[in-house]
XYZ file of C-alpha atoms in Angstrom:
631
model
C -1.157 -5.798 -5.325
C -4.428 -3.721 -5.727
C -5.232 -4.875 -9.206
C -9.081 -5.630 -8.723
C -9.749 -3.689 -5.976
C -11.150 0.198 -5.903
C -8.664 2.714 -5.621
C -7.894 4.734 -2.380
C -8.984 8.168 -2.607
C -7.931 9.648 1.298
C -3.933 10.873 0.355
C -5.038 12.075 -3.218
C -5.317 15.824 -3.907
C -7.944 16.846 -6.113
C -8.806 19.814 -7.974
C -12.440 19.914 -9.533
C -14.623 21.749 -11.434
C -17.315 19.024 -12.736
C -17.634 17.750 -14.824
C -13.740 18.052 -14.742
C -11.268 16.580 -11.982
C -7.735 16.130 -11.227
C -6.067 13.636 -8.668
C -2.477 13.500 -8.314
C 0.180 13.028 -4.632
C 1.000 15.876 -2.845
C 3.640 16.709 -5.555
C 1.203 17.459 -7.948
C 2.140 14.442 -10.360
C 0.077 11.663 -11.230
C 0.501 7.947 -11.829
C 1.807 7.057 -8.404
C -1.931 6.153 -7.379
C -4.528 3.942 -9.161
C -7.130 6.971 -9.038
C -4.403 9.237 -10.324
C -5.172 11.282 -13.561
C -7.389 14.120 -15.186
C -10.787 13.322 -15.569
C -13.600 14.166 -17.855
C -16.859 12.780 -17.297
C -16.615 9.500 -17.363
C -13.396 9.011 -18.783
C -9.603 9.096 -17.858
C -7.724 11.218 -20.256
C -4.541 11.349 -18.979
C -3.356 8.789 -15.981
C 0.371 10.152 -15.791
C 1.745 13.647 -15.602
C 5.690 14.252 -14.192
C 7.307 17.141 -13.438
C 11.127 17.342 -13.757
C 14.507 19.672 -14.481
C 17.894 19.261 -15.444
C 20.666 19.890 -12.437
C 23.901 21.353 -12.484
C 25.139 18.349 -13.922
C 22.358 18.079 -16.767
C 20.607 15.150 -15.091
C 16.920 14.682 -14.962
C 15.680 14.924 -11.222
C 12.607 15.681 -9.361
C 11.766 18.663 -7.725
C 11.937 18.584 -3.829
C 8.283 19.332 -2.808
C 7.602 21.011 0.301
C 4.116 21.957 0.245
C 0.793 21.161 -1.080
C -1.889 24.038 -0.388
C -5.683 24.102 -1.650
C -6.887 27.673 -1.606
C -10.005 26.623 -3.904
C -11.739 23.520 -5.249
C -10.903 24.172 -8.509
C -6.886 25.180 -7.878
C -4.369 23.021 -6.295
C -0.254 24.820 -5.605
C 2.285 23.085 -4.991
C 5.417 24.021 -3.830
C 8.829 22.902 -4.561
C 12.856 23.455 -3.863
C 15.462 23.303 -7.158
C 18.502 23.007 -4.583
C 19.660 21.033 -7.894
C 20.590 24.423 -9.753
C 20.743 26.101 -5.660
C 24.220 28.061 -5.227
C 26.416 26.304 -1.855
C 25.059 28.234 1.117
C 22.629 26.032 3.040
C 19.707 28.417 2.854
C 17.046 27.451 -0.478
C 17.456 30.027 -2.831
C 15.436 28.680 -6.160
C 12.153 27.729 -6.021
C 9.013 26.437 -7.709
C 5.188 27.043 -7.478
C 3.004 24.750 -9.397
C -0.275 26.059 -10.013
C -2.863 23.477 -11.189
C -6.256 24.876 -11.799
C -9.216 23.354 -13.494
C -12.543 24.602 -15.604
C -15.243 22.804 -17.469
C -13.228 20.880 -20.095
C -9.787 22.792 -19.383
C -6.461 21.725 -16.839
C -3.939 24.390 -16.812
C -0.474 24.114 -14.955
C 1.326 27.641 -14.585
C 5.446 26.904 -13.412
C 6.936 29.922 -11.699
C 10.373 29.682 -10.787
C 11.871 32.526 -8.496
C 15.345 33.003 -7.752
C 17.157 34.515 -4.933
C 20.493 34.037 -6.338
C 22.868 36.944 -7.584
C 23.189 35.413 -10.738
C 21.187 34.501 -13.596
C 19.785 31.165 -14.055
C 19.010 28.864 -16.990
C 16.887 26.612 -16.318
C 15.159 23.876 -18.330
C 12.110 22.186 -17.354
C 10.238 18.695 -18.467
C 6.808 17.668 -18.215
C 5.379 14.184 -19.612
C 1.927 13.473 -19.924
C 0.849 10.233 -20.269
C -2.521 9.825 -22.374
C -5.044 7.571 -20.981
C -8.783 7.175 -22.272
C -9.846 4.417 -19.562
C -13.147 4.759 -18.890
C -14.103 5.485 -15.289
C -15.817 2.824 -14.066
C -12.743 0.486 -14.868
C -10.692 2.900 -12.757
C -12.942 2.383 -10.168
C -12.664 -1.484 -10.581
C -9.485 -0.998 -10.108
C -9.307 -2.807 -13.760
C -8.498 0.081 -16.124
C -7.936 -0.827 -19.707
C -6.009 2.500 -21.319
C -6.991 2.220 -25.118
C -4.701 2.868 -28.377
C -4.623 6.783 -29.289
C -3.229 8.860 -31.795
C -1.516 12.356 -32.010
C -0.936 15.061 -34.893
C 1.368 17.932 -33.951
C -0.964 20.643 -35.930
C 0.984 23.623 -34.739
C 4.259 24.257 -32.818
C 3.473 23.845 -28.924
C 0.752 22.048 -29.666
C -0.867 18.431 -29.509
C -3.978 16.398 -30.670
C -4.057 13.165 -29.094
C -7.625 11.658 -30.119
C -8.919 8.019 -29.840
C -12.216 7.729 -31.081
C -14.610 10.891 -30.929
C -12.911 11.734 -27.703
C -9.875 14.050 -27.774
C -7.298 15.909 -26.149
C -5.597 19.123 -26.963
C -1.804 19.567 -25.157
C -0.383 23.597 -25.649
C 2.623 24.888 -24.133
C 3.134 28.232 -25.887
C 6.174 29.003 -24.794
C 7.240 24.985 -24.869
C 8.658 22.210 -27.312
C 6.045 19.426 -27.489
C 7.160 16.287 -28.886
C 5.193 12.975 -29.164
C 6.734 9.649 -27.815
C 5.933 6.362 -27.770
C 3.627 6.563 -24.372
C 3.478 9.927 -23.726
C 3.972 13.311 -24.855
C 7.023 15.624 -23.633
C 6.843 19.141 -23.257
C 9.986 20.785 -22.587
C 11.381 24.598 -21.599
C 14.589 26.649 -21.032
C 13.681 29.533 -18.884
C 16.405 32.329 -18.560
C 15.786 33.473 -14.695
C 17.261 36.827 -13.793
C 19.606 37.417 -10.899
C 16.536 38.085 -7.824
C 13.839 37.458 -10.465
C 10.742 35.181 -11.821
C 10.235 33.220 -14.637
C 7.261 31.838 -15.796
C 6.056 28.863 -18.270
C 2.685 27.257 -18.671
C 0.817 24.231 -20.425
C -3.202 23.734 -20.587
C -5.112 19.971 -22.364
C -8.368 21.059 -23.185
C -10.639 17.548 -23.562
C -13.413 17.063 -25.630
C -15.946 14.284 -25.180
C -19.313 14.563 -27.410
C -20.691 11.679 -25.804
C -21.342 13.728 -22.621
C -24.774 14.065 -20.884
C -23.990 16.846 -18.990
C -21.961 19.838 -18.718
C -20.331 22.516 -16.337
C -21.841 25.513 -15.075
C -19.270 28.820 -15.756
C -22.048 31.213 -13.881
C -20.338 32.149 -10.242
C -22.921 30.649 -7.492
C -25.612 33.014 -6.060
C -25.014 32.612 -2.620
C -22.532 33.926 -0.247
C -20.910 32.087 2.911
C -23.843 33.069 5.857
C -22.191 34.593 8.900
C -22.225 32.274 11.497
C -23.522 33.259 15.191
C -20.841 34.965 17.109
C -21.280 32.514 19.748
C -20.592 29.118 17.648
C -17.744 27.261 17.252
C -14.988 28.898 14.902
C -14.640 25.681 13.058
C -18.378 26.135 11.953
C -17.392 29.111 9.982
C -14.070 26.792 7.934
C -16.379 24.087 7.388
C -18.849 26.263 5.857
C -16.344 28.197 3.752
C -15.077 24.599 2.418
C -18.327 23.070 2.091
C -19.764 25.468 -0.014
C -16.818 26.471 -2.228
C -16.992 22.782 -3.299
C -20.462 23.107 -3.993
C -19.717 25.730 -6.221
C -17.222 23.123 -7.956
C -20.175 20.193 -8.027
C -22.742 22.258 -10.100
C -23.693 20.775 -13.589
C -26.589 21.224 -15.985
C -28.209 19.566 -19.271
C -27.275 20.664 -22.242
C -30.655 21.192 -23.896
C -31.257 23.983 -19.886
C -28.066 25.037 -19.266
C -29.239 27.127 -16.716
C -31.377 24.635 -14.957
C -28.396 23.740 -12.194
C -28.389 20.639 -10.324
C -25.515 19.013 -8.078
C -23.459 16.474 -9.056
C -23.396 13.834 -6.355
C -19.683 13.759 -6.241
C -15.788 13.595 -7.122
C -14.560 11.282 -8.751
C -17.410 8.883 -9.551
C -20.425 10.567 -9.389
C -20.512 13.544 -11.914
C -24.060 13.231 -12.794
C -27.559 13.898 -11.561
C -29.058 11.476 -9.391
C -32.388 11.789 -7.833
C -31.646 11.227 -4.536
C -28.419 12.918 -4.094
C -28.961 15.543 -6.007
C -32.449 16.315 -4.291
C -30.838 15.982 -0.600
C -28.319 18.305 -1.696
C -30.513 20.441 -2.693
C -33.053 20.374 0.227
C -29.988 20.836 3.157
C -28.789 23.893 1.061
C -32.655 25.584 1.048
C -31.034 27.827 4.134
C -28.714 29.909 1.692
C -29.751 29.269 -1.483
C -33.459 28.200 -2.941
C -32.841 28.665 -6.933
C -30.814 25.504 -7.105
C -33.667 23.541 -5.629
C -36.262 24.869 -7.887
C -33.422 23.884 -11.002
C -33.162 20.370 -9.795
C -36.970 19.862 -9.391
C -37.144 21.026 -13.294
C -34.612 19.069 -14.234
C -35.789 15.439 -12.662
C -39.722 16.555 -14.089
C -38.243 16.378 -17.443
C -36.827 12.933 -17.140
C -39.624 11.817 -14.795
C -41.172 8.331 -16.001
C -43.740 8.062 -18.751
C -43.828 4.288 -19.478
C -43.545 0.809 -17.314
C -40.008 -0.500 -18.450
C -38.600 -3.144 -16.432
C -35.004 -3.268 -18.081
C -34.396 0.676 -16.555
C -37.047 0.476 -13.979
C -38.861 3.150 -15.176
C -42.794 3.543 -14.434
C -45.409 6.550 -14.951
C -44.240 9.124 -12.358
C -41.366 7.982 -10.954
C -38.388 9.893 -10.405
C -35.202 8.962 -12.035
C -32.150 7.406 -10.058
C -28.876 8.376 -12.252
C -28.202 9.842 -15.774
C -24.808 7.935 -17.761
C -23.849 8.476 -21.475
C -23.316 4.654 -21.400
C -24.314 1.341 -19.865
C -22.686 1.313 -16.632
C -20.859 -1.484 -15.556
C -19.875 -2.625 -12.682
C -16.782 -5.506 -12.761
C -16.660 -8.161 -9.917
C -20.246 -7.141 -9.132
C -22.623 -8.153 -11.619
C -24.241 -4.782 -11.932
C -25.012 -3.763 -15.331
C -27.315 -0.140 -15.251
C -28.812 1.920 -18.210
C -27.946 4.984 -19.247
C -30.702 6.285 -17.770
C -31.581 4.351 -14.595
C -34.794 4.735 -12.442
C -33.893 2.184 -10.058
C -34.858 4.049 -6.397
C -37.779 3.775 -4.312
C -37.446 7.251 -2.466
C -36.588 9.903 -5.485
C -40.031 10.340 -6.136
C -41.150 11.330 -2.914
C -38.182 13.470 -1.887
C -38.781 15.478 -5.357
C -42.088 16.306 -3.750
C -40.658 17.034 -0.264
C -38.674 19.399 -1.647
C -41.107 20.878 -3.930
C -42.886 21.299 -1.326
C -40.242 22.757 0.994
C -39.462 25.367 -1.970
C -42.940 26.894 -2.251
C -43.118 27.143 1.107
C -39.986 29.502 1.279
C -40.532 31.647 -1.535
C -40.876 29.439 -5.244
C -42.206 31.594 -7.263
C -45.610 30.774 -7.634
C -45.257 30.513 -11.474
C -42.494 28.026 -11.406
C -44.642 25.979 -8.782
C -47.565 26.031 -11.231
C -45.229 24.531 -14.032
C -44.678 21.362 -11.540
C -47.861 21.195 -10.832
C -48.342 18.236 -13.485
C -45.403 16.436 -12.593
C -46.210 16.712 -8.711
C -49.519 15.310 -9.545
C -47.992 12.430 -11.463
C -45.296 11.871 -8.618
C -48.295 11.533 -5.905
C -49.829 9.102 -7.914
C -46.821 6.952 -8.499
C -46.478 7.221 -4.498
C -50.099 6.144 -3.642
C -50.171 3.607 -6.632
C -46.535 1.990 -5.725
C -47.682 1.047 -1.943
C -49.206 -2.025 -3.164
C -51.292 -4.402 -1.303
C -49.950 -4.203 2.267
C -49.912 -0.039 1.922
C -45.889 0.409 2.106
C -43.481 1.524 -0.827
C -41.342 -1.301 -1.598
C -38.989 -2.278 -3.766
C -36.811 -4.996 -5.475
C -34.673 -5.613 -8.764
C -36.740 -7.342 -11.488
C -33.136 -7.528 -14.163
C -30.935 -9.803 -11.903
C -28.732 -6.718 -12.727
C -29.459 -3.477 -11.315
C -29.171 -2.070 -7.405
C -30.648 -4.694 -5.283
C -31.141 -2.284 -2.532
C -32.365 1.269 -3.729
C -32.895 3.131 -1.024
C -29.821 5.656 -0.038
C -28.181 2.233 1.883
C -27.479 1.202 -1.478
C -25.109 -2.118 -0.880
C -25.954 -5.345 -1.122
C -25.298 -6.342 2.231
C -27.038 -2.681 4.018
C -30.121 -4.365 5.042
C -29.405 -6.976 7.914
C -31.125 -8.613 10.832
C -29.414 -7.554 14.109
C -28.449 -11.166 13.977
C -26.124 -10.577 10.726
C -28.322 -12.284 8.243
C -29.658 -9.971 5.467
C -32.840 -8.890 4.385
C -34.456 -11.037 1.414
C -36.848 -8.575 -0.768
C -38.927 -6.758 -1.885
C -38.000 -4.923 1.153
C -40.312 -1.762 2.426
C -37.364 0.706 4.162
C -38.611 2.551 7.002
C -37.394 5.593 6.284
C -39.563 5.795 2.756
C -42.394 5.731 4.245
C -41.811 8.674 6.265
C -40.551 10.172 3.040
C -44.218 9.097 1.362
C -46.041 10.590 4.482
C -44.467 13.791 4.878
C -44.517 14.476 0.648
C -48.088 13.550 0.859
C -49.470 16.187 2.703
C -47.069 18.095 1.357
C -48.452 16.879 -1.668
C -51.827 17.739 -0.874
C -51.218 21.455 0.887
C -50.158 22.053 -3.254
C -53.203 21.441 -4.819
C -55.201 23.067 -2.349
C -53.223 25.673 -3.010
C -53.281 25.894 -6.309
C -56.841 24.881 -6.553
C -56.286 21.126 -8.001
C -58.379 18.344 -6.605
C -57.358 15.100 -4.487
C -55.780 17.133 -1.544
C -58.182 15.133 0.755
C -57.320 11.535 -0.656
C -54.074 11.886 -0.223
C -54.430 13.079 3.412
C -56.907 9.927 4.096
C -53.812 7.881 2.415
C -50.863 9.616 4.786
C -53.734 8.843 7.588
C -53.558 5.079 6.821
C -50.139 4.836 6.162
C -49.387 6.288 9.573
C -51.649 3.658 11.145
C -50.186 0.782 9.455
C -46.303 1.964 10.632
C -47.422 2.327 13.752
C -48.441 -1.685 13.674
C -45.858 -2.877 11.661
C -42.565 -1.208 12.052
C -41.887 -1.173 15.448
C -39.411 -4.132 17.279
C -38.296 -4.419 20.950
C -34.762 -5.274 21.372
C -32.226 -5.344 24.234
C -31.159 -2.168 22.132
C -35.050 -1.003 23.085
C -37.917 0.322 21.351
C -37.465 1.644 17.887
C -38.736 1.285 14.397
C -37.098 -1.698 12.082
C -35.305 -0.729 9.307
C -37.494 -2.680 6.874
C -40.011 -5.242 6.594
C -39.211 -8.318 4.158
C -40.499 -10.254 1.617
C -42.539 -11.893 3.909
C -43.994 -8.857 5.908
C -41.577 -9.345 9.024
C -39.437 -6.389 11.358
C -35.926 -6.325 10.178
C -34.907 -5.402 13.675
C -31.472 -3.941 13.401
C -31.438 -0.536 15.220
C -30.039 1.979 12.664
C -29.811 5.674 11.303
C -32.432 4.640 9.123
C -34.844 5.370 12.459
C -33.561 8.744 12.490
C -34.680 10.130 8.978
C -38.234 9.781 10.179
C -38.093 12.671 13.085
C -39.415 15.452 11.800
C -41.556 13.736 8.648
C -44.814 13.435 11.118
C -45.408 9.864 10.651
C -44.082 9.697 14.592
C -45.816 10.539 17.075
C -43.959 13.069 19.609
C -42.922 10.678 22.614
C -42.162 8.791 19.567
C -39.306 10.892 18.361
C -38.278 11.697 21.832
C -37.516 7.911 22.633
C -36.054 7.740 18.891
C -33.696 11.128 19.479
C -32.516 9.977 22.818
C -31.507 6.209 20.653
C -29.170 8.410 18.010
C -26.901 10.327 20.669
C -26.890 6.875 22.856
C -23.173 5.454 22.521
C -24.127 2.322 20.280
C -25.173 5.102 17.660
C -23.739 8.280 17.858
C -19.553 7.657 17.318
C -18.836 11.173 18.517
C -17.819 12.150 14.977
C -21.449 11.684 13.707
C -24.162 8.717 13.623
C -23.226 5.032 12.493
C -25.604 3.869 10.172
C -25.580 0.624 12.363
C -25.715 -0.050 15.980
C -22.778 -1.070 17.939
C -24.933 -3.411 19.142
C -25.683 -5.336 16.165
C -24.131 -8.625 14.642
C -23.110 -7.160 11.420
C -21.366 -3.985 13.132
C -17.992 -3.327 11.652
C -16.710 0.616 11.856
C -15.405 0.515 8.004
C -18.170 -1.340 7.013
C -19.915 1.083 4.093
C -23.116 1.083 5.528
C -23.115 -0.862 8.319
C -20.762 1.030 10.989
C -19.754 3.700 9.069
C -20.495 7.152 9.606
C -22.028 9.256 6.746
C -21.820 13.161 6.898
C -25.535 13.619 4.834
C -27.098 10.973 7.123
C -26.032 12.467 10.539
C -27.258 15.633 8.647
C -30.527 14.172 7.786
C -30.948 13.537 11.006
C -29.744 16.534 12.942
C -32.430 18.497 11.340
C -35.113 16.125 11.435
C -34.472 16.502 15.757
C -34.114 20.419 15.155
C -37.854 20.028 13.627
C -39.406 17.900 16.193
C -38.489 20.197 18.733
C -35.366 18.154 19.846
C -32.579 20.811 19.548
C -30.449 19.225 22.242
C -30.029 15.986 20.556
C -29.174 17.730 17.318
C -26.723 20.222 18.307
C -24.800 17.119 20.137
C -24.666 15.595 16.359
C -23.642 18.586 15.084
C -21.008 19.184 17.475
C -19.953 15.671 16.383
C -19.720 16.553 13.010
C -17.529 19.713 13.558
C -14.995 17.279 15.108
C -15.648 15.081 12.128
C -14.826 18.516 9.876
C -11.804 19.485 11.748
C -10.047 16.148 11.663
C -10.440 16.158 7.619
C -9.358 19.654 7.036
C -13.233 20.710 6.886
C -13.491 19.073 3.283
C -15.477 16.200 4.864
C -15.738 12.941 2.511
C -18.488 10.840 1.690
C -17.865 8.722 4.876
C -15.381 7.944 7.482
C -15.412 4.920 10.135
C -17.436 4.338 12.964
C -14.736 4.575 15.296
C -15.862 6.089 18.647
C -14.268 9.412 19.943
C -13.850 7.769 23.300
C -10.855 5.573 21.601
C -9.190 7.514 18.658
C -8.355 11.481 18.375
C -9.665 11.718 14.827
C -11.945 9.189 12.765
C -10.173 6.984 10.401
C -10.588 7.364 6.794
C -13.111 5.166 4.725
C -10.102 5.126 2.174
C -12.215 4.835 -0.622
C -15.032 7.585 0.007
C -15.548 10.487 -2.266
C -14.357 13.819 -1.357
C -15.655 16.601 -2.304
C -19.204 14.733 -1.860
C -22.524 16.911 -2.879
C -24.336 16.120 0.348
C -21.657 15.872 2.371
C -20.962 19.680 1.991
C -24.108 20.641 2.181
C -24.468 19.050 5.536
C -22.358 22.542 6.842
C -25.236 24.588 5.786
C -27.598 21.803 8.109
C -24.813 22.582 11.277
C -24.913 26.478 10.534
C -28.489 26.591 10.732
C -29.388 24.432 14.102
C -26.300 25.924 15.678
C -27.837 29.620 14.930
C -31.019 28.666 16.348
């Protein structure tokens, strides 16, 4: 039984075009599979959807499928034998294509039968479609609660199923649509000439006005960059994938729909978050800068005005994720506001990357326009570091994220001994965030001609010397920076990726990030299929562990480039060539995360079964590979 527990994701097939999603088995039906459905934003619509025809004997039976191919995020085909109508040679002579492909607020099946026979063929065809309207983060508790609907046949081949505001249109033109008791039927008789094609189709347009965000129908400005003749031809595939997803992830506001911003990822994330969104963003700078300088708009105009404890919010601060609803979590006492500020490195990584985009081309007007919120974001920054001069944070609602940096689980920050990490906890990794966006920070208003450049270099100047005395641990492991200091000022002294996202921020020194470098490729760290967030070496090590083993795509990223920018090209490009191995085993459409695993002892890394896939930052890490493997 799996009742209670989050549903797998790794055998699903999924066809996306946010904030819209299918998952279904390699058939192209759905129900088999807790995750199984069409989705739009946060709810389940349908959970069900079957495909069958009526043999030579009239009997209802299911297509024999033979192939399931994915020649774009947003299309799925599937391909099928009808040796149920077939003639008695032993050669396949009828078959079916099954065309799924999805838009903002639209799924659309297109059934094509062709026929090699000499004869004519009537055929009849069945669909059901079970409606659903469980909302998604019951799905994901693996506790979904499908609510009462109702249906009106306004016109012939048509259905409204509706419950609540939220509703669902069924059309099948050239189809009988009837309404049962759990589903709705759709059925066809297709007349298929002797050597000929028939076709029949059915679309469910969904309607949800409680919706914070919507799709983006503009094609993406970018094209796939050429990679170097010299690199590996899986670079190129991984690319192609990575960024056709991408494509698929890209939602706006509705009061900017052209202000574009990633969603973090499919099927639970289609929203903005700060972080992801901004990471996202930042790895994809090499091909394409207008989608940063959208996201930075879009996070100014939710960035915090007030101190409000119940969402986290205070003057500055950069938002953490945008709901249409309380989300709630089941089984894990996490209850989070619609709109939830809970995350203590948004707000530097929005200047980061502000910075990042007026250094490679911003417009200066559109820089100017940020110019109050960057100012407002600094001071949040300086102000947050408290008494002891490090960014810090901890959950004041007994409810919210009680870690909020990207290691976002309860259990992600542990001794190297196993315990964890009691807070407020200071992440090491922030603070190299903090240093790097405040010169940034300050290079701006110079710039631009705005005071307080200076103050905030004498603040990154401080905050340097205090990591320098605080941070570091000695370990059998070696010499590294702790992942945190907690409540009570000490080195949490596991050795993790953490360590890694602070090459290339300047907070190190440069025999620093050489010793630090040399650490991620070492065997306790680097799997061979990317970094482990946590050392081999530590207590608390388990390879399917979500962030402590596991291997995330963004983070070996992260890292990877912050090497390439310290000078230390040899240690990224062995990352990266770890991540094209990663790519190749999952058909380049690389999920959130996979297990630690080490290359030495498995072919391929094992599946975290529950990761998302397509993942925002995942993808983008391709465009991080292509550009350190170029040079």
């Amino acid at each position: 039984m799996t009742d209670g527990l989050q549903p797998f994701l790794s055998d699903r097939v999924v066809a996306l075009s946010a904030p819209t999603q299918t998952w279904s088995g390699a058939d192209g039906d759905m129900g088999a599979a807790p995750i199984d459905g069409v989705y739009h934003g946060d709810t389940r619509f349908i959970r069900g959807v079957e495909l069958r025809y009526l043999d030579a004997e009239g009997l209802e039976v299911r297509p024999e499928w033979v192939r399931a191919s994915v020649p774009a995020a947003t299309e799925v085909r599937f391909d099928a034998l009808l040796r149920g109508v077939d003639d008695r040679w032993p050669d396949p002579k009828v078959r079916l294509e099954r065309v799924r492909r999805v838009a903002d607020g639209t799924v659309s099946e297109t059934l094509t039968v062709r026929s090699h026979l000499d004869a004519p063929l009537r055929l009849a065809l069945r669909v059901a479609v079970t409606p659903d309207f469980s909302p998604l983060q019951e799905v994901k508790a693996g506790a979904p609660a499908p609510g009462g609907w109702t249906a009106d046949t306004d016109a012939p081949g048509a259905v409204v199923v509706r419950r609540g505001a939220a509703d669902l249109t069924l059309t099948a033109p050239d189809g009988e649509v009837t309404v049962a008791a759990d589903d709705l039927r759709v059925a066809w008789t297709l007349e298929v000439p002797a050597r000929g094609v028939a076709e029949v189709a059915w679309t469910v347009a969904l309607h949800d006005p409680s919706l914070v965000v919507r799709g983006v129908a503009d094609p993406a400005p970018w094209s796939v960059p050429p990679a170097p003749a010299s690199a590996d031809p899986r670079l190129g595939r991984w690319l192609t994938q990575a960024l056709g997803d991408l494509e698929a992830l890209r939602l706006a506001l509705p009061d900017h729909p052209d202000d574009v911003f990633y969603a973090a990822g499919a099927p639970w994330f289609f929203t903005l978050f700060g972080r992801d969104s901004l990471w996202a963003a930042r790895l994809m700078l090499p091909v394409d800068r207008s989608i940063a300088a959208s996201t930075l708009r879009v996070l100014a105009r939710l960035q915090g005005t007030a101190t409000t404890p119940a969402t986290a919010e205070q003057p500055g601060k950069i938002m953490h994720e945008l709901r249409s609803d309380t989300l709630s979590m089941p089984g894990e006492g996490i209850e989070l506001p619609p709109l939830y500020y809970g995350t203590v490195d948004a707000t530097p990584l929005w200047v980061c990357l502000l910075a990042d985009a007026a250094r490679l081309g911003m417009p200066d007007g559109e820089v100017e326009e940020l110019l109050p919120a960057l100012e407002r974001a600094l001071a949040w920054i300086v102000e947050s570091a408290g008494e002891d001069g490090f960014l810090d944070y901890v959950d004041e609602t007994g409810h919210g994220l009680s870690n909020q940096g990207w290691k976002d689980s309860g259990d992600s920050i542990q001794w190297r001994d196993g315990r964890l990490a009691d807070g407020p906890i200071a992440l090491s990794e922030v603070q190299g965030y903090a240093y790097e966006a405040a010169l940034g920070g300050a290079d701006l208003l110079d710039r631009f001609g705005r005071a307080g450049g200076e103050a905030l270099r004498a603040w990154a100047a401080g905050l340097k010397r205090r990591f320098a005395e605080r941070f570091w641990v000695t370990t059998p492991e070696g010499r590294y920076p702790a992942i945190a200091l907690d409540r009570d000022g000490r080195a949490v002294d596991t050795l993790t990726s953490n360590a890694g996202h602070l090459l290339g921020t300047g907070i190190l020194e440069p025999a620093e990030e050489q010793a630090i470098a040399a650490l991620m490729v070492a065997p306790p760290m680097s799997s061979g299929f990317g970094l482990r967030t946590l050392s081999t070496g530590a207590a608390g090590y388990w390879p399917l562990s979500y962030h402590g083993g596991s291997v995330w795509t963004h983070d070996t990223a992260i890292v990877a480039r912050g090497m390439a920018l310290a000078g230390r090209t040899t240690e990224a490009r062995a990352l990266v060539t770890g991540l094209l191995a990663a790519a190749e085993a999952f058909d380049y459409r690389v999920p959130e995360l996979h297990a630690g695993d080490a290359a030495s002892e498995v072919r391929a890394p094992a599946p975290y079964p529950a990761a998302c896939r397509p993942q925002a930052w995942s993808a983008a890490a391709a465009v991080t590979a292509w550009q350190i493997l170029r040079g």
